[in-house]
mmCIF file with all atom_site columns, C-alpha atoms in Angstrom:
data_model
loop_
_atom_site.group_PDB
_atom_site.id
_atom_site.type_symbol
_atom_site.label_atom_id
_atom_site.label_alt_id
_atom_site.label_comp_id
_atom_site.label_asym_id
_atom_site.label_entity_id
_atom_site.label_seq_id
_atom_site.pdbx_PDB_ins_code
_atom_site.Cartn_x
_atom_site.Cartn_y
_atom_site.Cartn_z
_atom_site.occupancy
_atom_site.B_iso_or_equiv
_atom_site.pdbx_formal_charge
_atom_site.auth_seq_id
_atom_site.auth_comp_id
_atom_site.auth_asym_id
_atom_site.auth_atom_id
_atom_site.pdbx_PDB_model_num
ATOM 1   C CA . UNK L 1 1   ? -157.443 67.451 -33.795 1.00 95.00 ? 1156 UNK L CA 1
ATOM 2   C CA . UNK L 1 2   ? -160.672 69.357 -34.187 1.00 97.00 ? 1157 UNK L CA 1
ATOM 3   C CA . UNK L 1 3   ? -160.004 73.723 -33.963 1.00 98.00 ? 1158 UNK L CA 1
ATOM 4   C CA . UNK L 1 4   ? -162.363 76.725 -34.144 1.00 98.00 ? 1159 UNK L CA 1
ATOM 5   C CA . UNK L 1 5   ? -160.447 79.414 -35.260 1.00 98.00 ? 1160 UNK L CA 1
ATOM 6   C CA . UNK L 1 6   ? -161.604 83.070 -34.431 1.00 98.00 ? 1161 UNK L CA 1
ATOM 7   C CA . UNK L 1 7   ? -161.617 85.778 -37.301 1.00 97.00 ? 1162 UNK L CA 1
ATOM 8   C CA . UNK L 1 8   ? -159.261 87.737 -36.194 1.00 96.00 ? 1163 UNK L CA 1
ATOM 9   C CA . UNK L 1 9   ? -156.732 84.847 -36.568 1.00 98.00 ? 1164 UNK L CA 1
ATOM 10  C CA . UNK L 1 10  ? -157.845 83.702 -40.227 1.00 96.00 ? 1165 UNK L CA 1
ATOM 11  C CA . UNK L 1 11  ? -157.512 87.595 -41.098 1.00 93.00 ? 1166 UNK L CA 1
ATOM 12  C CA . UNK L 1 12  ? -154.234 88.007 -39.591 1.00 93.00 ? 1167 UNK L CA 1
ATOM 13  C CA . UNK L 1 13  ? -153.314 84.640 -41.333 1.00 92.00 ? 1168 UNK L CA 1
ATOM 14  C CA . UNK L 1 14  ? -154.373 85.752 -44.520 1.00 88.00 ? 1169 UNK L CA 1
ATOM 15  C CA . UNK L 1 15  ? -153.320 89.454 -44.786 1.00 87.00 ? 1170 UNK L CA 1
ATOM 16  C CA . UNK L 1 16  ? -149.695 89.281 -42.710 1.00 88.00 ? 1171 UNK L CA 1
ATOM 17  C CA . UNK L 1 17  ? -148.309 85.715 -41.720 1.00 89.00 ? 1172 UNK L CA 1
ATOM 18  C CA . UNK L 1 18  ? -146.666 84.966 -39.013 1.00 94.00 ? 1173 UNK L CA 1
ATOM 19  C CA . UNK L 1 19  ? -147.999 82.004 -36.651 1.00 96.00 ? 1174 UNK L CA 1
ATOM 20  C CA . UNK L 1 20  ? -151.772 82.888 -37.890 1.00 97.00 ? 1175 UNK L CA 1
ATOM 21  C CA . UNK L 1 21  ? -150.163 81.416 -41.185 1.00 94.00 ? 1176 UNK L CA 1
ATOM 22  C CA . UNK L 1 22  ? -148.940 78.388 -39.795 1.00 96.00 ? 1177 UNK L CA 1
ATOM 23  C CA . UNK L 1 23  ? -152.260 77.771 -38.179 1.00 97.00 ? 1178 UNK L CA 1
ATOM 24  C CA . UNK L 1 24  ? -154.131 78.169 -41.440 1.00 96.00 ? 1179 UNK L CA 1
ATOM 25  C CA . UNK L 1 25  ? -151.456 76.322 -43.224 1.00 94.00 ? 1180 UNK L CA 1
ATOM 26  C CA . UNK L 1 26  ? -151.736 73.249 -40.551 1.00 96.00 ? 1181 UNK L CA 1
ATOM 27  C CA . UNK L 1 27  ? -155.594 73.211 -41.735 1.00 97.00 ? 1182 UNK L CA 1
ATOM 28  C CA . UNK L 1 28  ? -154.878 73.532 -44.814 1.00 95.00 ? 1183 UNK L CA 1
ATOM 29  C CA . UNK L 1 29  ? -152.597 70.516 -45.154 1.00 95.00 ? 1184 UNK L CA 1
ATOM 30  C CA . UNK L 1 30  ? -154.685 68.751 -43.003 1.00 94.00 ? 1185 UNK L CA 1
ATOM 31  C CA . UNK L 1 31  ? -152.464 68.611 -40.076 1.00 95.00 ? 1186 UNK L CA 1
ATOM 32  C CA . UNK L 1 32  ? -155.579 69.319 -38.325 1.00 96.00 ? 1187 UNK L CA 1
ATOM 33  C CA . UNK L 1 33  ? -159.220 70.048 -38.785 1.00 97.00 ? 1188 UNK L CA 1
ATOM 34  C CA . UNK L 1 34  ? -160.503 73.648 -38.694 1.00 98.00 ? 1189 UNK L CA 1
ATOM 35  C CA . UNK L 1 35  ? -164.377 73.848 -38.152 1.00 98.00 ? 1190 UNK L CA 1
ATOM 36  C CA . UNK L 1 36  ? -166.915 76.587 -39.053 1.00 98.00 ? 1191 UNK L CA 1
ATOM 37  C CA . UNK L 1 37  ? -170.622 77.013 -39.516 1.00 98.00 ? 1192 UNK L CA 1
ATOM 38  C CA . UNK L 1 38  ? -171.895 78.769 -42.259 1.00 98.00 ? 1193 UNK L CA 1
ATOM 39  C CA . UNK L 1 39  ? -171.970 82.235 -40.111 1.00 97.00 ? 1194 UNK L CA 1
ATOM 40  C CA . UNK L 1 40  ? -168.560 81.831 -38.913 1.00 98.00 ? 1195 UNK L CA 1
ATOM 41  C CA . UNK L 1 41  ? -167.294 81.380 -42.928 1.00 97.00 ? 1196 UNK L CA 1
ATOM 42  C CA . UNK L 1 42  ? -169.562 84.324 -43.965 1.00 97.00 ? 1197 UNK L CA 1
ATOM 43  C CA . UNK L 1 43  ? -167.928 86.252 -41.013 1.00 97.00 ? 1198 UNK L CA 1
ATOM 44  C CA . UNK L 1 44  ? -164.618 85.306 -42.431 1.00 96.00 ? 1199 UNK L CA 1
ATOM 45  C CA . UNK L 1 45  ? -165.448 86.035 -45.816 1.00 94.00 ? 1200 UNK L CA 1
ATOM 46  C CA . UNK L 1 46  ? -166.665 89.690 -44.786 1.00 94.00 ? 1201 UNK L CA 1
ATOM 47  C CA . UNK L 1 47  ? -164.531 91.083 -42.679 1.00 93.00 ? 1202 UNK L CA 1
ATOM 48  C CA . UNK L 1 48  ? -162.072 90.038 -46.014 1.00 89.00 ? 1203 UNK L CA 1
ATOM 49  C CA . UNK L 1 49  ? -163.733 92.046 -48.361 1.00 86.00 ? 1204 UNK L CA 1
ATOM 50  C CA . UNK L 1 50  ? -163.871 94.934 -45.220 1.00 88.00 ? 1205 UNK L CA 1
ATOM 51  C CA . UNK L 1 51  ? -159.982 95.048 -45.650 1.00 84.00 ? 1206 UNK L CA 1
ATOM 52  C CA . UNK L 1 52  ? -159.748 94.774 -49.288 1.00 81.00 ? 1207 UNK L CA 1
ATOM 53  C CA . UNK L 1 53  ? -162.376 97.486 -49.239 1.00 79.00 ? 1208 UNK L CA 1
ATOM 54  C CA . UNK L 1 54  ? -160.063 99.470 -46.958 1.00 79.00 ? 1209 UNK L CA 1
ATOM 55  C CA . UNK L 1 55  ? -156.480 98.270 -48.464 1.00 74.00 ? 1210 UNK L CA 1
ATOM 56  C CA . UNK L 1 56  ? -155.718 97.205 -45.131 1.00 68.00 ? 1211 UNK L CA 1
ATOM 57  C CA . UNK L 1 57  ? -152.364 94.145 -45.366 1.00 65.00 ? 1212 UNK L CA 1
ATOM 58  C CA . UNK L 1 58  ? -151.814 92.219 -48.572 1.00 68.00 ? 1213 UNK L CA 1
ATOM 59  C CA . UNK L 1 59  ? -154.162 89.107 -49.008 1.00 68.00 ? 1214 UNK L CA 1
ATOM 60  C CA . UNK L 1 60  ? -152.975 86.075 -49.830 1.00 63.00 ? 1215 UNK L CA 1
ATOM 61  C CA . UNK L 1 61  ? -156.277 84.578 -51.935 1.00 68.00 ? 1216 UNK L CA 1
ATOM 62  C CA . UNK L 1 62  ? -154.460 81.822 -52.780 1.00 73.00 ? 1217 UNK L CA 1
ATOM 63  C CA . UNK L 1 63  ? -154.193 81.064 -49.200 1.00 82.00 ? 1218 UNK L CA 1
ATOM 64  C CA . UNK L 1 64  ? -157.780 81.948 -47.961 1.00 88.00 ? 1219 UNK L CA 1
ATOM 65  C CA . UNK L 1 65  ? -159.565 80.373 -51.157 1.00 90.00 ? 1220 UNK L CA 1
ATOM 66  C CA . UNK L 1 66  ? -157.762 76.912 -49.919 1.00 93.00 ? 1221 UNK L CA 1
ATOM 67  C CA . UNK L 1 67  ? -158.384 77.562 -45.817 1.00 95.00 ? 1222 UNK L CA 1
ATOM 68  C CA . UNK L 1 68  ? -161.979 77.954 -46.656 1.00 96.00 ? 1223 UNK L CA 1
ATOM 69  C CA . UNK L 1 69  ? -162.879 74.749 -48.733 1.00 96.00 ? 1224 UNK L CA 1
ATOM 70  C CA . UNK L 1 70  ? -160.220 73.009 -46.279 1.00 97.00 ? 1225 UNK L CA 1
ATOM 71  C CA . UNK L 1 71  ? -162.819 73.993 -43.207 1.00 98.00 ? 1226 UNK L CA 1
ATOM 72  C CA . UNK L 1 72  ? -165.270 71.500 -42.282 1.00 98.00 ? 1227 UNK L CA 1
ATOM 73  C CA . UNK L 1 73  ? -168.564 72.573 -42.058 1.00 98.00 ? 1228 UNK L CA 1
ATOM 74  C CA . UNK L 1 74  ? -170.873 71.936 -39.378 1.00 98.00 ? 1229 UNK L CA 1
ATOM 75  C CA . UNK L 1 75  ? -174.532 72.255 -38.471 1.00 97.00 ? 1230 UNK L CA 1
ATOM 76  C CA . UNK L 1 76  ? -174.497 75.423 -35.789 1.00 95.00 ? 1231 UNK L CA 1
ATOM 77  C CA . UNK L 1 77  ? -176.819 73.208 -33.476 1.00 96.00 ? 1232 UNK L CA 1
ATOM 78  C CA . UNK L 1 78  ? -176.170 74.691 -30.070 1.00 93.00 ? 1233 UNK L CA 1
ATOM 79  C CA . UNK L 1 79  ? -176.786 78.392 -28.520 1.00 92.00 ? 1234 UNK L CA 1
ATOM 80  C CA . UNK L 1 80  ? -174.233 79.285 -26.094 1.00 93.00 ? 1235 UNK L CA 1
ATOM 81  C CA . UNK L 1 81  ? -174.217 81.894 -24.061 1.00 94.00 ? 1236 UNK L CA 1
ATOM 82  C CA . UNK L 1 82  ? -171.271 82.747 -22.385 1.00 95.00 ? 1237 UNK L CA 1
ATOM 83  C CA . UNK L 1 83  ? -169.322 85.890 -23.906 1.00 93.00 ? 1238 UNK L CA 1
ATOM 84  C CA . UNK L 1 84  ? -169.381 89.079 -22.622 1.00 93.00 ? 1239 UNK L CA 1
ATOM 85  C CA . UNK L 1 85  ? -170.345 89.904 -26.477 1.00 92.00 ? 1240 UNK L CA 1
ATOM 86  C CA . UNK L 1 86  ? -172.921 87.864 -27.555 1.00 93.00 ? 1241 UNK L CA 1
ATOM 87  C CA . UNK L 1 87  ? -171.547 87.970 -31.245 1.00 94.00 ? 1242 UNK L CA 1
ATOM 88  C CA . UNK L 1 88  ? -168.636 85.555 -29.890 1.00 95.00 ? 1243 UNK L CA 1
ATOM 89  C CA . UNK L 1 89  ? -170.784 82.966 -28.843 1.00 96.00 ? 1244 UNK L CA 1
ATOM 90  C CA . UNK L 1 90  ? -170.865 81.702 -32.095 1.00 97.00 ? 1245 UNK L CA 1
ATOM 91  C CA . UNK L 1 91  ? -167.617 80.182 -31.893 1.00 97.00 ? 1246 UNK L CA 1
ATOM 92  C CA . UNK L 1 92  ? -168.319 78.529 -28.903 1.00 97.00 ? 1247 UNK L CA 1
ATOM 93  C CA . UNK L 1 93  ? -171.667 77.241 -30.404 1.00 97.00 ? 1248 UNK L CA 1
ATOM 94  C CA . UNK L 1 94  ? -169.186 75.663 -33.443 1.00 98.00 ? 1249 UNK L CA 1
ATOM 95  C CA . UNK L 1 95  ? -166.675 74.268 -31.167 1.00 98.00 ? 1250 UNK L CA 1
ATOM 96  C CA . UNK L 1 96  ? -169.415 72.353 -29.048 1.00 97.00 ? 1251 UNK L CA 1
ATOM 97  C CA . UNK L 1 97  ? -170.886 71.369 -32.090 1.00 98.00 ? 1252 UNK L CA 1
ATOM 98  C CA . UNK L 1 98  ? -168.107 69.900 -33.934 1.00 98.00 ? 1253 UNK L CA 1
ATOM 99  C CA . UNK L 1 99  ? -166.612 68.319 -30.705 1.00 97.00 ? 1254 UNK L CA 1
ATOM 100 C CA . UNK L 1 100 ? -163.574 70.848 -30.941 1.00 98.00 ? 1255 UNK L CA 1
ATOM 101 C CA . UNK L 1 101 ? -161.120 71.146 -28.137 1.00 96.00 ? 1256 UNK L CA 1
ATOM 102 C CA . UNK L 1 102 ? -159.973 74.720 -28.932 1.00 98.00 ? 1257 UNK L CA 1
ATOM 103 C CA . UNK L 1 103 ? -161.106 77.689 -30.091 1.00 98.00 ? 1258 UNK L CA 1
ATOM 104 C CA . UNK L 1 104 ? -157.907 80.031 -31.459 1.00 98.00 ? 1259 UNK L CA 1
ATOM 105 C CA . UNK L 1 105 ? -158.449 83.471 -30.785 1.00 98.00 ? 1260 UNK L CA 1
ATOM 106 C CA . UNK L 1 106 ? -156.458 86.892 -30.495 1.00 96.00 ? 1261 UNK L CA 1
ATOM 107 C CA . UNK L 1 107 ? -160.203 88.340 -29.169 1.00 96.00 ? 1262 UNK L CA 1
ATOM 108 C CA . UNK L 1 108 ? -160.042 89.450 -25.143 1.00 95.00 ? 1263 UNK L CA 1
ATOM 109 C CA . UNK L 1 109 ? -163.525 88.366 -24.720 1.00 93.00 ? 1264 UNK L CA 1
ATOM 110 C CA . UNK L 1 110 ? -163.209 84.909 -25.904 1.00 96.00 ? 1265 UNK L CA 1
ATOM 111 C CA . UNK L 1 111 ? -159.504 84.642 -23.923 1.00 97.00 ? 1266 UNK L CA 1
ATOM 112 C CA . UNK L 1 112 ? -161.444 85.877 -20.837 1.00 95.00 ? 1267 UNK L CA 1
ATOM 113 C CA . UNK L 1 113 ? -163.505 82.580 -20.949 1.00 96.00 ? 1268 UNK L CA 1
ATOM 114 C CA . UNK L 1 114 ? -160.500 80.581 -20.833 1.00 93.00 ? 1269 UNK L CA 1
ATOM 115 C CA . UNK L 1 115 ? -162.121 77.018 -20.676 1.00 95.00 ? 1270 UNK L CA 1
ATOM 116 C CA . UNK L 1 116 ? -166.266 75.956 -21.185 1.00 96.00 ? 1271 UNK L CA 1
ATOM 117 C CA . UNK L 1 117 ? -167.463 72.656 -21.687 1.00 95.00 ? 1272 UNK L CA 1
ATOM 118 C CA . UNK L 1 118 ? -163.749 71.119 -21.990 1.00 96.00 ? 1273 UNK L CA 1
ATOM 119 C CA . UNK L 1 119 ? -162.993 73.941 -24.922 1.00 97.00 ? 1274 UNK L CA 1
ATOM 120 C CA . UNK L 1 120 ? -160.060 75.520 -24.502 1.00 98.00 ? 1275 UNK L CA 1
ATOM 121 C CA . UNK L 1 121 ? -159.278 79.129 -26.198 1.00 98.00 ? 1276 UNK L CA 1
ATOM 122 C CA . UNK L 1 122 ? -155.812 80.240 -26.571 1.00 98.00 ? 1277 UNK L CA 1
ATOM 123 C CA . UNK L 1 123 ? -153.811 82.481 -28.843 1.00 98.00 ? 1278 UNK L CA 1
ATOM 124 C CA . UNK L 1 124 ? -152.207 81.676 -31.908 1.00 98.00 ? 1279 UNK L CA 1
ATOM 125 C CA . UNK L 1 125 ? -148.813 82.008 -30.062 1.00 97.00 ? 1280 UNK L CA 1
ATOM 126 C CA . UNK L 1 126 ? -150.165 79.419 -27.481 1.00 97.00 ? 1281 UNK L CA 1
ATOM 127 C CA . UNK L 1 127 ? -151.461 77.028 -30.008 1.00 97.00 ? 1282 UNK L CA 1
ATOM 128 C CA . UNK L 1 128 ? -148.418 76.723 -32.105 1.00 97.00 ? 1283 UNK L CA 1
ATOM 129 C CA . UNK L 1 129 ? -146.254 76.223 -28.839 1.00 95.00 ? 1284 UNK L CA 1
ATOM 130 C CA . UNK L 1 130 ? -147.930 73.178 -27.983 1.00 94.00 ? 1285 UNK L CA 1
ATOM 131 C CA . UNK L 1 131 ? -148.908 71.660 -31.106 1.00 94.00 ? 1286 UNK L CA 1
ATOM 132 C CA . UNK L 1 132 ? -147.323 73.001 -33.833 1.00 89.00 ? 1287 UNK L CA 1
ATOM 133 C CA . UNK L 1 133 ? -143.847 73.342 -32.886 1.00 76.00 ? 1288 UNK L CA 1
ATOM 134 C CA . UNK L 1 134 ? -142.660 70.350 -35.851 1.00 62.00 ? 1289 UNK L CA 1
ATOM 135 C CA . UNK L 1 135 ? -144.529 71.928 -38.636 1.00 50.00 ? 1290 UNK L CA 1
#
């Protein structure tokens, strides 16, 4: 199964655990198949360095340095517009792209959209409830 996950997830993953974790674990084991562009894993790799800059949770580089060469990278091909904040369409863009059927995602505006194209975004919570529950 082919995922987009949104930053806020991977950071929450990284810095604090909980089902974020088990997401980026999942990807990491290969349980499934976390897509990014090259924005999207820039993104990531920034807003990182914002909370290390800030001393904001506890990363977990050992777990981050693996998500990111886990991801599989794709060619950001299509412009979508459909966020309320334009910045979000990226993920959309990805998930299109890589033929993804969900985008994970904490962010309102991306929830808000619900379904486009036969992506799906739910929360983290969501995700793991439906496919994670055995891992």
């Amino acid at each position: 199964m082919r995922i987009v996950i949104d930053t806020n997830v991977v950071i929450s993953g990284v810095f604090f655990g909980g089902l974020p974790r088990k997401i980026i674990e999942a990807a990491v084991y290969h349980r499934l198949e976390a897509c990014a562009t090259a924005e999207i894993s820039e993104e990531y790799r920034r807003i990182v360095e914002e909370m290390i800059r800030r001393k904001q949770g506890k990363l977990r580089q050992d777990v981050f340095s693996v998500f990111i060469e886990s991801l599989r990278f794709v060619e950001a091909v299509s412009k979508v517009e459909v966020c309320r904040d334009p910045d979000d369409d990226k993920f959309f863009g990805c998930a299109k792209d890589a033929g993804a059927l969900y985008i994970v995602s904490g962010d309102k505006d991306l929830l808000n959209v619900g379904n486009f194209e036969g992506i799906t975004v739910m929360t983290a919570a969501e995700f793991c409830g439906r496919y994670l529950r055995d891992i």
